[in-house]
mmCIF file of C-alpha atoms in Angstrom:
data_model
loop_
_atom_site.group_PDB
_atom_site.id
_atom_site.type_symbol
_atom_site.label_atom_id
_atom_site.label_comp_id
_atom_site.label_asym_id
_atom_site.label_seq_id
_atom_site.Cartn_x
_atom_site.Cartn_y
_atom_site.Cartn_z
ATOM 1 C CA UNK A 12 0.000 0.000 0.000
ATOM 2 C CA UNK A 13 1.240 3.518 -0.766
ATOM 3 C CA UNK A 14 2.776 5.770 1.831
ATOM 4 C CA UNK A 15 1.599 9.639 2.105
ATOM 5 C CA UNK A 16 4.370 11.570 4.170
ATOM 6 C CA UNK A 17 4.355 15.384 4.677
ATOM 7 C CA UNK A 18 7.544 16.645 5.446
ATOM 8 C CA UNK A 19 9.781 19.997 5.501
ATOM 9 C CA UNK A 20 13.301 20.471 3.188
ATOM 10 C CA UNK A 21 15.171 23.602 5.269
ATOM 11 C CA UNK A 22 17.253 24.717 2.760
ATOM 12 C CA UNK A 23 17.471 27.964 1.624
ATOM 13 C CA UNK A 24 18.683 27.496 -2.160
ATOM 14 C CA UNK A 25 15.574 26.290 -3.681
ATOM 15 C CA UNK A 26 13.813 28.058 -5.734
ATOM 16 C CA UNK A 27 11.643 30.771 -5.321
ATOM 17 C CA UNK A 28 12.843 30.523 -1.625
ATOM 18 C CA UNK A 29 14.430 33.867 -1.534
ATOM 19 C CA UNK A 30 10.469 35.216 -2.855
ATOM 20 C CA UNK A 31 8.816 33.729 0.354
ATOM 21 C CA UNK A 32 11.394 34.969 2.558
ATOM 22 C CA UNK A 33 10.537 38.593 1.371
ATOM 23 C CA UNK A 34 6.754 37.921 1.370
ATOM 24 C CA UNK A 35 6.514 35.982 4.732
ATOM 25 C CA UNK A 36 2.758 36.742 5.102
ATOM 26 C CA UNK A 37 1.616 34.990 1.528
ATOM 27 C CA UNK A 38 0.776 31.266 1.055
ATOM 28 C CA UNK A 39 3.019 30.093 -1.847
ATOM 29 C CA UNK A 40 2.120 26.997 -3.593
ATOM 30 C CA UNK A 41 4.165 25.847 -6.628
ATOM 31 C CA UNK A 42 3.721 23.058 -9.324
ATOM 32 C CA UNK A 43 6.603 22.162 -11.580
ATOM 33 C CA UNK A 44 5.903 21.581 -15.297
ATOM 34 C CA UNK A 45 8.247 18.848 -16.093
ATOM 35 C CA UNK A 46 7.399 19.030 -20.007
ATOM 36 C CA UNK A 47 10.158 22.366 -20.549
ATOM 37 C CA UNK A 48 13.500 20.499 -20.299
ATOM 38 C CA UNK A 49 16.119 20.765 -17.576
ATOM 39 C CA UNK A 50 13.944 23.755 -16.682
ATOM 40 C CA UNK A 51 10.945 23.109 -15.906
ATOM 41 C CA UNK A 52 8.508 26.408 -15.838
ATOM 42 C CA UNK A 53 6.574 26.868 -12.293
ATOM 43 C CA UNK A 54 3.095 27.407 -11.696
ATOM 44 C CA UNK A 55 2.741 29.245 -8.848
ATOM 45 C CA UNK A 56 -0.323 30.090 -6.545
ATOM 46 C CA UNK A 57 -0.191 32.990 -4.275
ATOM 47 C CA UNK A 58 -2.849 33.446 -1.467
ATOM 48 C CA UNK A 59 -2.559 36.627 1.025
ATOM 49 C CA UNK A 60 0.367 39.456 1.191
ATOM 50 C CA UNK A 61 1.034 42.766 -1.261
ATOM 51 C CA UNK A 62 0.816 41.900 -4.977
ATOM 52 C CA UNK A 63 3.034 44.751 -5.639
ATOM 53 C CA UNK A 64 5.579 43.272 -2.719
ATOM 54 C CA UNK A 65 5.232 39.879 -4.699
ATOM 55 C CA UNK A 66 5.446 41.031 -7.833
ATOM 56 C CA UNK A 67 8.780 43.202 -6.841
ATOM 57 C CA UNK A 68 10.245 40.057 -5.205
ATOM 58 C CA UNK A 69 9.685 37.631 -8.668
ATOM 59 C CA UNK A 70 11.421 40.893 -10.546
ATOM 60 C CA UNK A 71 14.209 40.643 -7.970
ATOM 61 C CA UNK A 72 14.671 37.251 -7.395
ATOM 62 C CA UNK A 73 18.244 35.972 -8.502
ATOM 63 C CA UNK A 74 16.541 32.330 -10.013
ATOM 64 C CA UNK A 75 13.631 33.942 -11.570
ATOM 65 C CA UNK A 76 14.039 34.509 -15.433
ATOM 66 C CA UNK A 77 10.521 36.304 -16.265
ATOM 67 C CA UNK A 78 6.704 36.056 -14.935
ATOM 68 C CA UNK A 79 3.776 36.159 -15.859
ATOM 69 C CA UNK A 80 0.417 36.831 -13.693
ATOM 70 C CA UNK A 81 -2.173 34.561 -15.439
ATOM 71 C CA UNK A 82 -5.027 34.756 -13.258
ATOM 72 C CA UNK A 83 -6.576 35.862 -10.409
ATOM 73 C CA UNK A 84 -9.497 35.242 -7.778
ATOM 74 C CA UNK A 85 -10.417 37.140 -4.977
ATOM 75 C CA UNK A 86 -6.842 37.090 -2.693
ATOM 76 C CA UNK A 87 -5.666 34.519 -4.774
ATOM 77 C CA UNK A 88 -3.365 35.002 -7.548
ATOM 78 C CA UNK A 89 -1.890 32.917 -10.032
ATOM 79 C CA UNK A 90 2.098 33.109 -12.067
ATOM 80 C CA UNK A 91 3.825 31.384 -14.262
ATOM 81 C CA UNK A 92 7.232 31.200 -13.694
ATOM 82 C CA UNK A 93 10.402 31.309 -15.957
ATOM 83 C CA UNK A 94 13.208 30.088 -14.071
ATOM 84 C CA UNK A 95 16.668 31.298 -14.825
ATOM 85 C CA UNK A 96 18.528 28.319 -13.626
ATOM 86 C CA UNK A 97 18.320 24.645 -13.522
ATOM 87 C CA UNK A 98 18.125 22.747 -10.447
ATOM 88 C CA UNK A 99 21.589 21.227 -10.716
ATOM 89 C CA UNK A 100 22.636 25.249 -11.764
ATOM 90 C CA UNK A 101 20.700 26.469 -8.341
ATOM 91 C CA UNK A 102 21.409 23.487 -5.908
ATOM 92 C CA UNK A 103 24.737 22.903 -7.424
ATOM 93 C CA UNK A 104 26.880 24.989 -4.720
ATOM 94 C CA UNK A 105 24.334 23.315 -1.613
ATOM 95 C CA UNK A 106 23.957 19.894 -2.375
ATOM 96 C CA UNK A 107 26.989 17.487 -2.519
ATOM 97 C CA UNK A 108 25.117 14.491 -4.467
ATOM 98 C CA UNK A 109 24.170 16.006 -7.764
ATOM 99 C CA UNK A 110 23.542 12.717 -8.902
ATOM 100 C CA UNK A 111 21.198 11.556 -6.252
ATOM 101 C CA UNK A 112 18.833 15.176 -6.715
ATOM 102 C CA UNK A 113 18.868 13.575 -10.917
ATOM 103 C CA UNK A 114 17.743 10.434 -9.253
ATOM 104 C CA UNK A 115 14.793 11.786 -7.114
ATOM 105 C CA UNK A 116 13.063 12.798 -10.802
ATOM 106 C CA UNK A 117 12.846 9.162 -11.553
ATOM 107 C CA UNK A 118 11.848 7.904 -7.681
ATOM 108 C CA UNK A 119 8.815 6.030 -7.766
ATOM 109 C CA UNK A 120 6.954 8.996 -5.585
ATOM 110 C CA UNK A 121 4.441 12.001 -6.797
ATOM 111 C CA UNK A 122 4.722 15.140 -5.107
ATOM 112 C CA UNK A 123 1.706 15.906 -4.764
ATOM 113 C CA UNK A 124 1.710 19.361 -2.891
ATOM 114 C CA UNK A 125 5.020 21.794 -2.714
ATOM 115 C CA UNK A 126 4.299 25.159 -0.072
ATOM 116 C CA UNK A 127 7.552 27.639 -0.606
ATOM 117 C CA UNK A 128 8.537 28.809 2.580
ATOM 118 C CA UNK A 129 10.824 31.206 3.896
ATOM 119 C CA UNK A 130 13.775 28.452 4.763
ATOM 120 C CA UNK A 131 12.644 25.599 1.975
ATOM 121 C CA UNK A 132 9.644 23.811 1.153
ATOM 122 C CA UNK A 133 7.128 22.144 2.640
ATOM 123 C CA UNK A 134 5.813 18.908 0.986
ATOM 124 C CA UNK A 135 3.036 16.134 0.447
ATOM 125 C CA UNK A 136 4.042 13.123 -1.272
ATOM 126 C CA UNK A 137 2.775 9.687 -2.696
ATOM 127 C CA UNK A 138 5.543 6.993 -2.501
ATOM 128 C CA UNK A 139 4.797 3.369 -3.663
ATOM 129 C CA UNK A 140 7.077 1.686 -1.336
ATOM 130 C CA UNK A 141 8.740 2.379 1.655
ATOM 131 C CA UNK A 142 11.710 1.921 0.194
ATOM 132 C CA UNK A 143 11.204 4.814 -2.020
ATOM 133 C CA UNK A 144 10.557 7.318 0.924
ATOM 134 C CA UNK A 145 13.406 6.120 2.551
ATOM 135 C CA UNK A 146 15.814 7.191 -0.114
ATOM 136 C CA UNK A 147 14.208 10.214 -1.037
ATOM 137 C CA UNK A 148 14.220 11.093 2.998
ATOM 138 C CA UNK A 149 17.984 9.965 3.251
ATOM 139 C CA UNK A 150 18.925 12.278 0.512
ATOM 140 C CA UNK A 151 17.445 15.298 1.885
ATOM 141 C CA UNK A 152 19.156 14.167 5.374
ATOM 142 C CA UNK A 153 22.596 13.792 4.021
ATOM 143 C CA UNK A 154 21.912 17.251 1.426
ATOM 144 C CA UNK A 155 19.799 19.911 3.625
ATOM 145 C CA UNK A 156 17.438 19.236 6.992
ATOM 146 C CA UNK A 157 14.668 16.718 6.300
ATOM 147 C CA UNK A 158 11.646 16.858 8.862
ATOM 148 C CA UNK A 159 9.061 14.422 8.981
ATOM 149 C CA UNK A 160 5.766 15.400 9.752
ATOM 150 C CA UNK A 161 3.551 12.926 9.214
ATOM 151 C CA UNK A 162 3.693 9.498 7.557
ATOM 152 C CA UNK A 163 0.833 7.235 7.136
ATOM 153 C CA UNK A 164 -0.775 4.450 4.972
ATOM 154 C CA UNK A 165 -2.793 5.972 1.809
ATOM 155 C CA UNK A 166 -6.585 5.618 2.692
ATOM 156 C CA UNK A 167 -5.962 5.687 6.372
ATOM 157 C CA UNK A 168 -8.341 8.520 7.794
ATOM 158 C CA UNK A 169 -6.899 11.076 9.913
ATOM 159 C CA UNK A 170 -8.559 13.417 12.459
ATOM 160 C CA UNK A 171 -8.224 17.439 10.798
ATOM 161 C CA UNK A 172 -5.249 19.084 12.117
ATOM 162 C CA UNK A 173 -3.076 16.202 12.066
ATOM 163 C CA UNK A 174 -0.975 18.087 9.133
ATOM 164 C CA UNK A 175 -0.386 21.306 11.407
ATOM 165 C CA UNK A 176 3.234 21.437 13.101
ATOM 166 C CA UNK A 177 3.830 21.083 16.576
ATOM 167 C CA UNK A 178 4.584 25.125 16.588
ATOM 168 C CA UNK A 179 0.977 25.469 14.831
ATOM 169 C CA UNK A 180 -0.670 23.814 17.302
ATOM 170 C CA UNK A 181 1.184 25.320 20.040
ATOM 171 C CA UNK A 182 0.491 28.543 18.575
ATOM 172 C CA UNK A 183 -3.699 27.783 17.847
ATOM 173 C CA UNK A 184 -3.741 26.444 21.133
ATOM 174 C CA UNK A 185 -2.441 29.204 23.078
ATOM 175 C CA UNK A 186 -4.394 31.705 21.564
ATOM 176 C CA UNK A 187 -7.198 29.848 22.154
ATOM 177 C CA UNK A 188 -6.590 29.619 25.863
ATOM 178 C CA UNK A 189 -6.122 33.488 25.835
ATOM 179 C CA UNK A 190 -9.409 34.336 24.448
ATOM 180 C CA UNK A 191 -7.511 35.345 20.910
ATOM 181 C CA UNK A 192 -10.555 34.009 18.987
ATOM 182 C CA UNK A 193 -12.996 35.187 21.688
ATOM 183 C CA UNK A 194 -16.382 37.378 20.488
ATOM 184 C CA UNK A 195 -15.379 39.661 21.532
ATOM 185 C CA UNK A 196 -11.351 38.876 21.685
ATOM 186 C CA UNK A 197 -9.624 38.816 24.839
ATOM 187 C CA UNK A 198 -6.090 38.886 24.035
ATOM 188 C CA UNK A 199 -4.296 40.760 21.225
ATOM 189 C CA UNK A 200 -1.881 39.525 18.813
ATOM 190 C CA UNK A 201 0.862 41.017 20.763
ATOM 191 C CA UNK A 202 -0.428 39.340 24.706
ATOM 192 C CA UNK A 203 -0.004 35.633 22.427
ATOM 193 C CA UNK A 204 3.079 36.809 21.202
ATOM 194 C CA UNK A 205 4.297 37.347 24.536
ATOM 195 C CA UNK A 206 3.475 34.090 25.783
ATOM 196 C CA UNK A 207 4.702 32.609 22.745
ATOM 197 C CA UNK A 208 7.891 34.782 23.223
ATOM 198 C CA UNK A 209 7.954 35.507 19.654
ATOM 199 C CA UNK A 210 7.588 38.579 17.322
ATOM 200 C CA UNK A 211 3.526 39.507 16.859
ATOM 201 C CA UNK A 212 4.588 38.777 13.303
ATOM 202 C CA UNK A 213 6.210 35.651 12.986
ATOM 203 C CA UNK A 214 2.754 34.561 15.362
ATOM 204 C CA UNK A 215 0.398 36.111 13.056
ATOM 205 C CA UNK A 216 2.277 34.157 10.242
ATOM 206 C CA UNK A 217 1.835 30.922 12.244
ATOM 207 C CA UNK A 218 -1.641 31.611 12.741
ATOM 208 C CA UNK A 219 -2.406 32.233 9.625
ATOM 209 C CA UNK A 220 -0.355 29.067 7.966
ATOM 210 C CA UNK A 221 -2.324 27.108 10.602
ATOM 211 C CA UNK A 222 -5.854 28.420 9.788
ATOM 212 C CA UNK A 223 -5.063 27.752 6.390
ATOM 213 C CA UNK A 224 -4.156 24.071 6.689
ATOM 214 C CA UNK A 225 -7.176 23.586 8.608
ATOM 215 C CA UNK A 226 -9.425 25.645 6.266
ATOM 216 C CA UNK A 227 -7.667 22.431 3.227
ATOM 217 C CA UNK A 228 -8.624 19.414 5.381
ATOM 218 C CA UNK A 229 -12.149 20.508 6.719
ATOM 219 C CA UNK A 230 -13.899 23.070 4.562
ATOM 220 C CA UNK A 231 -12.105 23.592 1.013
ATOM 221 C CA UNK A 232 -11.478 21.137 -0.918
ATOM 222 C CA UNK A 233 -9.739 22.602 -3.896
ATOM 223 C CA UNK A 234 -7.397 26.016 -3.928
ATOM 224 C CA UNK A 235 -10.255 28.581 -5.154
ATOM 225 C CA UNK A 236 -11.077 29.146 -8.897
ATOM 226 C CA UNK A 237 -9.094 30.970 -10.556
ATOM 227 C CA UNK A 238 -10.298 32.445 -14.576
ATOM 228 C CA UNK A 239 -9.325 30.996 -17.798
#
């Protein structure tokens, strides 16, 4: 039976990495279209932050060739991506094992879900075997910071909020206690990021990333529509 893992790659030199890191408050979701040679051309979905602050950080971005916004719905936007280097190109001076990252295109896994975030990427995968986890997992471990999340059988049901982080839930639960989500609200942003000893704005990203995951597993089942 296949194995669904969600997992975290901390490493700062993949793409569009540098982008999230400017815009920490956006959701970044990217898809890779495999069918444009040894660069592949990135769909990527954008929900929350500036446009303008995105759109400046795609213009800026060293590994981002040219962009193109091709839709929009509501707070979500959609690019396409250029890239202006290949993964070996971009990973080349990071990862050790050029030949294992060539190898992961052929592993018998689908990626099913990549988030950008502002150290790496957080993923959702299919793998047939586990086998073929454990050598994707054992790259990543050797090349960057691998962090498992979550592994379980496909078709196993899982109670929602089983895919938030232990910060996430530290951070939901907290403001909870505090009256955060109160009618009318107890605490401010800035009494949870005390407790939390954190910036109010790192919190206010957790909350937010937390909300959002919880928002995929209970309510939405698809990203919203976005126009031809």
């Amino acid at each position: 039976m296949r194995l669904v893992a969600e997992f975290e790659i901390t490493c700062d030199a993949l793409p569009l990495v540098e982008v999230a890191a400017t815009v920490p408050e956006a959701t970044i979701l990217l898809e890779l279209q495999f069918n444009h040679g040894d660069r592949p051309l990135f769909l990527v979905t954008v929900t929350g932050g500036s446009h303008q602050q995105f759109a400046r950080a795609l213009t800026d971005a060293y590994d981002v060739g040219d962009w193109t916004l091709v839709g929009r719905a509501g707070d979500t936007r959609r690019y396409q991506v250029v890239p202006a280097l290949s993964f070996e190109e971009q990973l080349g001076d990071h990862i050790e094992d050029l030949a294992g990252l060539e190898g992961l295109a052929t592993a018998d896994a689908i990626i099913e879900r990549i988030e950008v975030v502002p150290d790496g990427w957080r993923q959702t995968g299919w793998f047939a075997t586990r086998e073929a986890f454990d050598g994707f997992s054992s790259f990543w471990q050797q090349n960057a910071e691998f962090q498992l999340s979550r592994l379980t059988r496909d078709g196993e049901s899982e109670p929602p909020g089983d895919g938030l982080t232990d910060r996430q839930h530290e951070a939901l639960r907290t403001a909870y206690e505090l009256g955060y989500f109160d009618i009318p609200r107890r605490a401010s942003l800035e009494e949870v990021a005390t407790e939390l000893d954190l910036a109010a704005s790192s919190v206010s990203e957790r909350l937010r990333r937390a909300q959002t995951r919880l928002i995929e597993e209970t309510v939405a089942t698809t990203w919203p529509p976005l126009p031809d």
